[in-house]
Amino acid sequence: MSISRRSFMQAASIGGLSYFGSSIWSSLFAEQSETAKAKSCILIFLEGGPSQIDTFDPKPGAATAGSFEAIDTKLSGIKFAQHVPKLAELADKLAIVRSLTSAEGDHDRAQCLMHTGYRPNPRLKYPALGSTVAWRKADPELDAPAFVSIRRKFDTSILGPQFGPFVIDDLGNPAPSLTLPEGFSEARMKRRLAALEGFNGRFDKHYQSPLGNDLTQLTRRADRMRNSPVFQPYDPAAEEPELFERYGSGVNDGYLARACLTARRLVEAGVKFVEIEFGGWDTHNDNFNQVQNLSASLDAGMSTLIEDLQERGLLQQTLLVCVGEFGRTPKINGENGRDHFPDVFSALVAGGGINVGQVVGESSEDGSEIKNRPVSIPDFHATLFTAMGLDISKDYFAPDGRLLKLTENGRPIKELLVS
Amino acid sequence: MYRFIRNAFTLSLMVGSVCLAVDSPDTASVSRKLDQVVETGCKADDVTPLAPSSDAEFLRRVWLDLAGRIPPLIEAKAVAAGSNLNRADVVQRLLKSPEFARHWGRLWSEYLTDRRPFETDGYDGRRLLQFMTEAFRENQPYVELVGDLILGEGTSDVSGSVNFLLRFNAEPAPLTGAVSQKFLGLSLQCAECHDHPHARWKQKDFWGLAAHFARLRKMTPTQPEEGESFFVVIERPRGELIFEDKRAKPDENGTLPKKTIFPQLPGRPRSDVSRQRRAVLVEWLTQPTNPYLSRHLVNNVWERLHGERLVQNLDHWPPEAASTNSDLLNLLADDFTSHNWNIQRLIQTIVLSETYQRSSDDVEQGDATIDPSLKELQLSHWVRARIRPLSADQLHQSLGQAFGYHFDENDHRLAEATGEEFTQDIPVNNLGAASLTLGRTLSLFNGDYVRGAVELGSEAAIRLYGSTPGADHIERLFLSLLSRRPTTEELEFFQDLGGAADPREGLQDVVWVLLNSAEFITNH
């Protein structure tokens, strides 16, 4: 019988200081000493693939321009499409990447790539951005889970269920089973958890599985969430009505407004990564009416989020990202729609660790190809990780002992990063 | 009660075949062949199989897989008392049970629609669920079932099968993607928009197939009665699939010329349109020479029973070189098609093989740790049973089995029971590996539903054995929830827990721990 990594680790920890021990400590130290970096990240995921031409990379005068006009932004010479005026006004607080490119034009595949930085692999589920951040930036003092996802579900990755998100479906009542019945003592809960840990330990021994321990950790995490007020029911219309309105509570169904406001509260509570799923961008037909509506929500929600974070002094420590799985064709189809287009598309990045007020990359006159500075999805990920103070050159080991690079050959966009 | 309307074509299909409801006795020889294929693979790679499962292990596993819930207390008790389990009998009995039809009807409704079987804006998943449950109860030959689903017509609140078409809006392109993916295991969808240089299926194939659905029409009633909501699917006598020819040059206004697509199936001349088009499609799909229909079904059933597919999909079928997995697929698919596409027979063959009946428990290893790569090899050679988290539905049915909980299947309170997975519009493919989530754990940790089950379970033990938690209580709870007796140490461990506080609370704590344990929430 060969010596497994686990028994080696046990031996190593018994021996006190060890090779493993010291390398883990030094990497933790390196990550925490980076003060110029973002502590948390909010990702607004534009599910379906937004039309870059009708939002952040307009092509006025081109045959592919569509029916929207281009408007000036705070950055001279840089235009946005007409239905994101507030973001245009805040463009000096944004970095606009206009040359993202990938080869995945299918929703599922492209969403996997955009979330994990790896193309889909049926045998190996790579962690999504939020899981990786939760894993690398775990804070043992934090009662809230490190990764919270608003509406979007994720498969369990190779990091295991512990680093999956807590998913909020109902923004009015984020965690429905949180309050213990009256008279239920903390001592009793402690007893239950200790017994569960013991019994799950037996399971792991029998089945040679990490699952019992994963489950114990998840249950302990569920227990700790009780201490985090941010998961109690919250009504922004009663608590902060004016701000909620600025977020866009009256725009469309008000979902994004509520989601963005919740994201701010979560970041305030120390959550490391919040993903907001904002769908509806798959505009194969009736593109222009749909993008106009969606833009209204996005414009109010994201611009207010930037201002709100700034007013609270949180913008410099929060990385903000807004991107979809791909863009849409410059060509307008017979149904007045635009189809999937991974060749060249845009993203917005703002907040901590980012050199804002600039545009990176450029698409051609009609938007059909990249003109300069192609940015691959792994490059994009490398940029985000670096902005959060993670070292992408390092070899990491997943909990199951597997070697895991944060990105596959991704190179950070240097000019985007605060040095 | 609801009637199921089947159209004339479906009826003629039904008459044309004999329904083999009785199980042929010779599945044992096929199971043996299956085991031989696995054994050959193990020998080649020098992999040692795990020991055979114990009766208690098998009983729990096969109940969860076939009936979607843990075994009842009385059966677990009999096994624990040492009575010899006749595994073939258990399997036969389960295959004939209403729980089997319910569980597999549900699995397949979820698979076909990517959703939970609820009523939605576009179709009525509950009717489809009834239809599928009935199909599994009757053990309808799979070719007939596929025919029924594709040939559905009528109104969504009456016909079960028509809701499959409605799930895909009864439109040619989505239906073509669904048929190829769900019945053939092929990702033909990509060919909707373009020819991929390496793909076998071309855009022409996609649209030629789609044209068989060209005359379908989804209609809404013009004057529905109050509170009434349904759709009707009809097939019109005329109409063709017409779309813009994106390869042609646009005219001076920029509009592309229109092109009519006639029905044509891959590898065949243009379809004979004097017959009903969908019947031509069904005949092509279900012909015995089609390698995909049977293999995809086998692959899918295997995944339900082993937790992983034999092959990811059939896009590259047949493989360049044979492997254990392709041999298994061929073996089972050949037996399946030569026995009238009998799904119950297929399930029986798999679960009565030695392969399915391997243990997952390494207890013999004592404190030694197994090399993870060896474990990985045992899993990929199918000689170590996979540990699989229960689906939300299995969990839920199991609590019912253990403590007699009853509830309405369509009740949205289910959502509270095990967390976010129960929301009706979440694609089911998120449920598999993802079902161990913090949201679900939180619901098990302190959900109302679970709290109720904890009380019910502890009260039942108190009624029988009095209010002081002792060995009898603990043993009964173990048998109810884990289908096994506690070991001596476990008895001590849980008696300590039960005695740490007020006896009633102590017993609730015991139930809570068992219910939240990895052993309860997985099939192993």
PDB file of C-alpha atoms in Angstrom, chain B residues 31-253:
ATOM      1  CA  SER B  31     -25.800 -10.086 -16.068  1.00  0.00           C
ATOM      2  CA  ARG B  32     -23.007 -12.656 -16.083  1.00  0.00           C
ATOM      3  CA  LYS B  33     -21.760 -11.421 -19.445  1.00  0.00           C
ATOM      4  CA  LEU B  34     -21.809  -7.883 -18.076  1.00  0.00           C
ATOM      5  CA  ASP B  35     -19.704  -9.022 -15.136  1.00  0.00           C
ATOM      6  CA  GLN B  36     -17.287 -10.765 -17.483  1.00  0.00           C
ATOM      7  CA  VAL B  37     -16.743  -7.563 -19.476  1.00  0.00           C
ATOM      8  CA  VAL B  38     -16.032  -5.703 -16.236  1.00  0.00           C
ATOM      9  CA  GLU B  39     -13.750  -8.467 -14.997  1.00  0.00           C
ATOM     10  CA  THR B  40     -11.731  -8.453 -18.218  1.00  0.00           C
ATOM     11  CA  GLY B  41     -11.240  -4.711 -17.887  1.00  0.00           C
ATOM     12  CA  CYS B  42     -10.140  -5.079 -14.266  1.00  0.00           C
ATOM     13  CA  LYS B  43      -7.641  -7.796 -15.105  1.00  0.00           C
ATOM     14  CA  ALA B  44      -6.126  -5.745 -17.895  1.00  0.00           C
ATOM     15  CA  ASP B  45      -5.569  -2.803 -15.535  1.00  0.00           C
ATOM     16  CA  ASP B  46      -4.831  -4.845 -12.439  1.00  0.00           C
ATOM     17  CA  VAL B  47      -7.727  -3.458 -10.416  1.00  0.00           C
ATOM     18  CA  THR B  48      -9.027  -5.323  -7.366  1.00  0.00           C
ATOM     19  CA  PRO B  49     -12.792  -5.131  -6.953  1.00  0.00           C
ATOM     20  CA  LEU B  50     -14.400  -4.331  -3.644  1.00  0.00           C
ATOM     21  CA  ALA B  51     -16.220  -7.127  -1.817  1.00  0.00           C
ATOM     22  CA  PRO B  52     -19.873  -7.871  -2.610  1.00  0.00           C
ATOM     23  CA  SER B  53     -22.353  -5.699  -0.746  1.00  0.00           C
ATOM     24  CA  SER B  54     -24.044  -6.986   2.394  1.00  0.00           C
ATOM     25  CA  ASP B  55     -27.794  -7.628   2.282  1.00  0.00           C
ATOM     26  CA  ALA B  56     -28.468  -4.452   4.223  1.00  0.00           C
ATOM     27  CA  GLU B  57     -26.318  -2.430   1.848  1.00  0.00           C
ATOM     28  CA  PHE B  58     -27.991  -3.922  -1.211  1.00  0.00           C
ATOM     29  CA  LEU B  59     -31.501  -3.512   0.161  1.00  0.00           C
ATOM     30  CA  ARG B  60     -31.046   0.198   0.790  1.00  0.00           C
ATOM     31  CA  ARG B  61     -29.300   0.864  -2.493  1.00  0.00           C
ATOM     32  CA  VAL B  62     -31.794  -0.943  -4.688  1.00  0.00           C
ATOM     33  CA  TRP B  63     -34.781   0.617  -2.926  1.00  0.00           C
ATOM     34  CA  LEU B  64     -33.370   4.091  -3.453  1.00  0.00           C
ATOM     35  CA  ASP B  65     -32.540   3.388  -7.095  1.00  0.00           C
ATOM     36  CA  LEU B  66     -35.732   1.589  -8.064  1.00  0.00           C
ATOM     37  CA  ALA B  67     -38.362   2.990  -5.714  1.00  0.00           C
ATOM     38  CA  GLY B  68     -36.771   6.388  -5.016  1.00  0.00           C
ATOM     39  CA  ARG B  69     -36.839   5.952  -1.231  1.00  0.00           C
ATOM     40  CA  ILE B  70     -35.179   3.992   1.561  1.00  0.00           C
ATOM     41  CA  PRO B  71     -36.630   0.550   2.402  1.00  0.00           C
ATOM     42  CA  PRO B  72     -39.448   0.306   4.948  1.00  0.00           C
ATOM     43  CA  LEU B  73     -38.552  -0.495   8.532  1.00  0.00           C
ATOM     44  CA  ILE B  74     -40.030  -3.985   8.400  1.00  0.00           C
ATOM     45  CA  GLU B  75     -37.738  -5.085   5.570  1.00  0.00           C
ATOM     46  CA  ALA B  76     -34.653  -3.532   7.110  1.00  0.00           C
ATOM     47  CA  LYS B  77     -35.541  -5.276  10.358  1.00  0.00           C
ATOM     48  CA  ALA B  78     -35.858  -8.677   8.703  1.00  0.00           C
ATOM     49  CA  VAL B  79     -32.437  -8.333   7.099  1.00  0.00           C
ATOM     50  CA  ALA B  80     -30.915  -7.107  10.352  1.00  0.00           C
ATOM     51  CA  ALA B  81     -32.409 -10.120  12.114  1.00  0.00           C
ATOM     52  CA  GLY B  82     -30.419 -12.314   9.772  1.00  0.00           C
ATOM     53  CA  SER B  83     -33.045 -13.548   7.345  1.00  0.00           C
ATOM     54  CA  ASN B  84     -31.496 -14.320   3.991  1.00  0.00           C
ATOM     55  CA  LEU B  85     -32.406 -11.749   1.370  1.00  0.00           C
ATOM     56  CA  ASN B  86     -33.500 -13.122  -1.977  1.00  0.00           C
ATOM     57  CA  ARG B  87     -32.175 -10.268  -4.069  1.00  0.00           C
ATOM     58  CA  ALA B  88     -33.869 -11.353  -7.299  1.00  0.00           C
ATOM     59  CA  ASP B  89     -37.217 -11.405  -5.493  1.00  0.00           C
ATOM     60  CA  VAL B  90     -36.679  -7.948  -4.078  1.00  0.00           C
ATOM     61  CA  VAL B  91     -35.904  -6.594  -7.529  1.00  0.00           C
ATOM     62  CA  GLN B  92     -38.923  -8.298  -9.120  1.00  0.00           C
ATOM     63  CA  ARG B  93     -41.197  -6.960  -6.435  1.00  0.00           C
ATOM     64  CA  LEU B  94     -39.822  -3.425  -6.704  1.00  0.00           C
ATOM     65  CA  LEU B  95     -40.175  -3.378 -10.480  1.00  0.00           C
ATOM     66  CA  LYS B  96     -43.862  -4.167 -10.096  1.00  0.00           C
ATOM     67  CA  SER B  97     -44.441  -1.625  -7.341  1.00  0.00           C
ATOM     68  CA  PRO B  98     -46.233   1.702  -7.770  1.00  0.00           C
ATOM     69  CA  GLU B  99     -43.203   3.373  -6.179  1.00  0.00           C
ATOM     70  CA  PHE B 100     -41.021   2.224  -9.079  1.00  0.00           C
ATOM     71  CA  ALA B 101     -43.431   3.638 -11.665  1.00  0.00           C
ATOM     72  CA  ARG B 102     -43.647   6.875  -9.737  1.00  0.00           C
ATOM     73  CA  HIS B 103     -39.905   7.276  -9.284  1.00  0.00           C
ATOM     74  CA  TRP B 104     -38.901   6.414 -12.833  1.00  0.00           C
ATOM     75  CA  GLY B 105     -41.831   8.260 -14.333  1.00  0.00           C
ATOM     76  CA  ARG B 106     -40.596  11.266 -12.457  1.00  0.00           C
ATOM     77  CA  LEU B 107     -36.945  10.792 -13.395  1.00  0.00           C
ATOM     78  CA  TRP B 108     -37.911  10.609 -17.036  1.00  0.00           C
ATOM     79  CA  SER B 109     -40.320  13.539 -16.944  1.00  0.00           C
ATOM     80  CA  GLU B 110     -37.548  15.618 -15.420  1.00  0.00           C
ATOM     81  CA  TYR B 111     -35.070  14.375 -17.969  1.00  0.00           C
ATOM     82  CA  LEU B 112     -37.327  15.063 -20.941  1.00  0.00           C
ATOM     83  CA  THR B 113     -38.253  18.560 -19.836  1.00  0.00           C
ATOM     84  CA  ASP B 114     -35.099  19.600 -17.935  1.00  0.00           C
ATOM     85  CA  ARG B 115     -37.494  20.704 -15.252  1.00  0.00           C
ATOM     86  CA  ARG B 116     -39.524  19.546 -12.347  1.00  0.00           C
ATOM     87  CA  PRO B 117     -42.918  18.246 -13.445  1.00  0.00           C
ATOM     88  CA  PHE B 118     -45.095  21.167 -12.447  1.00  0.00           C
ATOM     89  CA  GLU B 119     -47.645  23.183 -14.327  1.00  0.00           C
ATOM     90  CA  THR B 120     -45.885  26.017 -16.117  1.00  0.00           C
ATOM     91  CA  ASP B 121     -46.748  28.831 -18.496  1.00  0.00           C
ATOM     92  CA  GLY B 122     -46.200  26.721 -21.575  1.00  0.00           C
ATOM     93  CA  TYR B 123     -47.100  23.150 -20.713  1.00  0.00           C
ATOM     94  CA  ASP B 124     -48.450  20.985 -17.929  1.00  0.00           C
ATOM     95  CA  GLY B 125     -45.630  18.894 -16.499  1.00  0.00           C
ATOM     96  CA  ARG B 126     -48.045  17.094 -14.174  1.00  0.00           C
ATOM     97  CA  ARG B 127     -49.848  15.471 -17.096  1.00  0.00           C
ATOM     98  CA  LEU B 128     -46.551  14.391 -18.589  1.00  0.00           C
ATOM     99  CA  LEU B 129     -45.597  12.923 -15.220  1.00  0.00           C
ATOM    100  CA  GLN B 130     -48.830  10.912 -15.138  1.00  0.00           C
ATOM    101  CA  PHE B 131     -48.205   9.723 -18.651  1.00  0.00           C
ATOM    102  CA  MET B 132     -44.632   8.654 -17.930  1.00  0.00           C
ATOM    103  CA  THR B 133     -45.629   6.986 -14.669  1.00  0.00           C
ATOM    104  CA  GLU B 134     -48.232   4.975 -16.532  1.00  0.00           C
ATOM    105  CA  ALA B 135     -45.664   4.032 -19.186  1.00  0.00           C
ATOM    106  CA  PHE B 136     -43.272   2.698 -16.550  1.00  0.00           C
ATOM    107  CA  ARG B 137     -46.101   0.936 -14.737  1.00  0.00           C
ATOM    108  CA  GLU B 138     -47.140  -0.848 -17.920  1.00  0.00           C
ATOM    109  CA  ASN B 139     -43.522  -1.370 -18.876  1.00  0.00           C
ATOM    110  CA  GLN B 140     -44.358   0.047 -22.274  1.00  0.00           C
ATOM    111  CA  PRO B 141     -41.742  -0.948 -24.861  1.00  0.00           C
ATOM    112  CA  TYR B 142     -39.390   2.003 -25.250  1.00  0.00           C
ATOM    113  CA  VAL B 143     -39.933   2.348 -29.025  1.00  0.00           C
ATOM    114  CA  GLU B 144     -43.649   2.776 -28.413  1.00  0.00           C
ATOM    115  CA  LEU B 145     -43.039   5.317 -25.702  1.00  0.00           C
ATOM    116  CA  VAL B 146     -40.806   7.369 -27.989  1.00  0.00           C
ATOM    117  CA  GLY B 147     -43.469   7.112 -30.704  1.00  0.00           C
ATOM    118  CA  ASP B 148     -46.154   8.367 -28.320  1.00  0.00           C
ATOM    119  CA  LEU B 149     -44.073  11.327 -27.245  1.00  0.00           C
ATOM    120  CA  ILE B 150     -43.268  12.443 -30.770  1.00  0.00           C
ATOM    121  CA  LEU B 151     -46.747  11.788 -32.145  1.00  0.00           C
ATOM    122  CA  GLY B 152     -48.591  13.584 -29.340  1.00  0.00           C
ATOM    123  CA  GLU B 153     -51.600  15.711 -30.192  1.00  0.00           C
ATOM    124  CA  GLY B 154     -54.474  17.268 -28.324  1.00  0.00           C
ATOM    125  CA  THR B 155     -54.871  19.507 -25.304  1.00  0.00           C
ATOM    126  CA  SER B 156     -52.304  19.920 -22.579  1.00  0.00           C
ATOM    127  CA  ASP B 157     -54.704  19.312 -19.696  1.00  0.00           C
ATOM    128  CA  VAL B 158     -55.872  15.981 -21.112  1.00  0.00           C
ATOM    129  CA  SER B 159     -53.081  14.434 -23.135  1.00  0.00           C
ATOM    130  CA  GLY B 160     -49.912  13.575 -21.253  1.00  0.00           C
ATOM    131  CA  SER B 161     -47.572  13.083 -24.168  1.00  0.00           C
ATOM    132  CA  VAL B 162     -48.437  16.333 -25.929  1.00  0.00           C
ATOM    133  CA  ASN B 163     -46.761  18.176 -23.082  1.00  0.00           C
ATOM    134  CA  PHE B 164     -43.408  16.928 -24.297  1.00  0.00           C
ATOM    135  CA  LEU B 165     -43.982  18.757 -27.591  1.00  0.00           C
ATOM    136  CA  LEU B 166     -45.255  21.791 -25.730  1.00  0.00           C
ATOM    137  CA  ARG B 167     -42.189  21.891 -23.507  1.00  0.00           C
ATOM    138  CA  PHE B 168     -40.341  22.713 -26.710  1.00  0.00           C
ATOM    139  CA  ASN B 169     -43.077  25.044 -27.846  1.00  0.00           C
ATOM    140  CA  ALA B 170     -44.128  22.536 -30.555  1.00  0.00           C
ATOM    141  CA  GLU B 171     -41.634  24.294 -32.827  1.00  0.00           C
ATOM    142  CA  PRO B 172     -39.377  22.534 -35.338  1.00  0.00           C
ATOM    143  CA  ALA B 173     -35.947  23.761 -34.234  1.00  0.00           C
ATOM    144  CA  PRO B 174     -36.259  23.276 -30.456  1.00  0.00           C
ATOM    145  CA  LEU B 175     -37.952  19.903 -30.986  1.00  0.00           C
ATOM    146  CA  THR B 176     -35.202  18.740 -33.290  1.00  0.00           C
ATOM    147  CA  GLY B 177     -32.592  19.683 -30.713  1.00  0.00           C
ATOM    148  CA  ALA B 178     -34.588  17.886 -28.014  1.00  0.00           C
ATOM    149  CA  VAL B 179     -35.186  14.726 -30.040  1.00  0.00           C
ATOM    150  CA  SER B 180     -31.547  14.395 -30.995  1.00  0.00           C
ATOM    151  CA  GLN B 181     -30.262  15.137 -27.520  1.00  0.00           C
ATOM    152  CA  LYS B 182     -32.822  13.298 -25.426  1.00  0.00           C
ATOM    153  CA  PHE B 183     -33.515  10.265 -27.588  1.00  0.00           C
ATOM    154  CA  LEU B 184     -30.331   9.841 -29.581  1.00  0.00           C
ATOM    155  CA  GLY B 185     -27.631  11.268 -27.325  1.00  0.00           C
ATOM    156  CA  LEU B 186     -26.412  13.520 -30.128  1.00  0.00           C
ATOM    157  CA  SER B 187     -25.692  17.227 -29.915  1.00  0.00           C
ATOM    158  CA  LEU B 188     -27.325  18.046 -33.199  1.00  0.00           C
ATOM    159  CA  GLN B 189     -28.274  21.503 -31.840  1.00  0.00           C
ATOM    160  CA  CYS B 190     -24.942  22.918 -32.940  1.00  0.00           C
ATOM    161  CA  ALA B 191     -25.863  22.133 -36.533  1.00  0.00           C
ATOM    162  CA  GLU B 192     -28.849  24.448 -36.210  1.00  0.00           C
ATOM    163  CA  CYS B 193     -26.655  27.426 -37.006  1.00  0.00           C
ATOM    164  CA  HIS B 194     -23.618  26.066 -38.778  1.00  0.00           C
ATOM    165  CA  ASP B 195     -21.724  23.142 -40.206  1.00  0.00           C
ATOM    166  CA  HIS B 196     -18.976  22.171 -37.848  1.00  0.00           C
ATOM    167  CA  PRO B 197     -15.932  20.919 -39.745  1.00  0.00           C
ATOM    168  CA  HIS B 198     -15.487  17.842 -37.549  1.00  0.00           C
ATOM    169  CA  ALA B 199     -19.092  17.010 -36.779  1.00  0.00           C
ATOM    170  CA  ARG B 200     -20.835  14.217 -38.578  1.00  0.00           C
ATOM    171  CA  TRP B 201     -24.125  16.073 -38.512  1.00  0.00           C
ATOM    172  CA  LYS B 202     -24.566  18.974 -40.858  1.00  0.00           C
ATOM    173  CA  GLN B 203     -26.928  21.898 -40.950  1.00  0.00           C
ATOM    174  CA  LYS B 204     -28.815  20.150 -43.740  1.00  0.00           C
ATOM    175  CA  ASP B 205     -29.453  17.174 -41.440  1.00  0.00           C
ATOM    176  CA  PHE B 206     -30.771  19.403 -38.695  1.00  0.00           C
ATOM    177  CA  TRP B 207     -33.235  21.280 -40.836  1.00  0.00           C
ATOM    178  CA  GLY B 208     -34.231  18.201 -42.846  1.00  0.00           C
ATOM    179  CA  LEU B 209     -35.221  16.577 -39.562  1.00  0.00           C
ATOM    180  CA  ALA B 210     -36.847  19.746 -38.297  1.00  0.00           C
ATOM    181  CA  ALA B 211     -39.119  19.842 -41.364  1.00  0.00           C
ATOM    182  CA  HIS B 212     -40.906  16.769 -39.998  1.00  0.00           C
ATOM    183  CA  PHE B 213     -42.319  19.062 -37.329  1.00  0.00           C
ATOM    184  CA  ALA B 214     -43.116  21.868 -39.789  1.00  0.00           C
ATOM    185  CA  ARG B 215     -46.868  21.395 -39.710  1.00  0.00           C
ATOM    186  CA  LEU B 216     -47.254  21.350 -35.941  1.00  0.00           C
ATOM    187  CA  ARG B 217     -49.123  24.225 -34.483  1.00  0.00           C
ATOM    188  CA  LYS B 218     -49.568  25.293 -30.905  1.00  0.00           C
ATOM    189  CA  MET B 219     -52.863  27.032 -30.251  1.00  0.00           C
ATOM    190  CA  THR B 220     -54.441  28.680 -27.268  1.00  0.00           C
ATOM    191  CA  PRO B 221     -58.195  28.503 -26.684  1.00  0.00           C
ATOM    192  CA  THR B 222     -59.839  31.737 -27.824  1.00  0.00           C
ATOM    193  CA  GLN B 223     -62.384  31.926 -25.029  1.00  0.00           C
ATOM    194  CA  PRO B 224     -61.047  30.034 -22.062  1.00  0.00           C
ATOM    195  CA  GLU B 225     -63.308  29.678 -19.079  1.00  0.00           C
ATOM    196  CA  GLU B 226     -62.269  31.411 -15.921  1.00  0.00           C
ATOM    197  CA  GLY B 227     -59.140  29.924 -14.395  1.00  0.00           C
ATOM    198  CA  GLU B 228     -58.700  27.652 -17.359  1.00  0.00           C
ATOM    199  CA  SER B 229     -55.327  27.480 -19.015  1.00  0.00           C
ATOM    200  CA  PHE B 230     -54.343  24.992 -21.648  1.00  0.00           C
ATOM    201  CA  PHE B 231     -52.851  24.623 -25.090  1.00  0.00           C
ATOM    202  CA  VAL B 232     -53.758  22.530 -28.085  1.00  0.00           C
ATOM    203  CA  VAL B 233     -51.300  20.990 -30.507  1.00  0.00           C
ATOM    204  CA  ILE B 234     -52.549  20.118 -33.956  1.00  0.00           C
ATOM    205  CA  GLU B 235     -50.888  19.057 -37.171  1.00  0.00           C
ATOM    206  CA  ARG B 236     -52.041  21.133 -40.098  1.00  0.00           C
ATOM    207  CA  PRO B 237     -52.657  19.496 -43.472  1.00  0.00           C
ATOM    208  CA  ARG B 238     -50.277  21.848 -45.259  1.00  0.00           C
ATOM    209  CA  GLY B 239     -47.393  24.180 -44.670  1.00  0.00           C
ATOM    210  CA  GLU B 240     -43.636  23.922 -45.068  1.00  0.00           C
ATOM    211  CA  LEU B 241     -40.601  24.990 -43.163  1.00  0.00           C
ATOM    212  CA  ILE B 242     -39.333  28.169 -44.754  1.00  0.00           C
ATOM    213  CA  PHE B 243     -36.339  30.130 -43.658  1.00  0.00           C
ATOM    214  CA  GLU B 244     -33.893  32.699 -44.903  1.00  0.00           C
ATOM    215  CA  ASP B 245     -31.081  31.337 -46.974  1.00  0.00           C
ATOM    216  CA  LYS B 246     -28.180  32.861 -45.070  1.00  0.00           C
ATOM    217  CA  ARG B 247     -25.681  31.683 -47.652  1.00  0.00           C
ATOM    218  CA  ALA B 248     -27.386  33.464 -50.538  1.00  0.00           C
ATOM    219  CA  LYS B 249     -26.746  37.073 -51.500  1.00  0.00           C
ATOM    220  CA  PRO B 250     -29.227  39.570 -50.059  1.00  0.00           C
ATOM    221  CA  ASP B 251     -31.171  41.658 -52.546  1.00  0.00           C
ATOM    222  CA  GLU B 252     -30.885  45.443 -52.764  1.00  0.00           C
ATOM    223  CA  ASN B 253     -33.061  45.889 -49.655  1.00  0.00           C
TER     224      ASN B 253
END
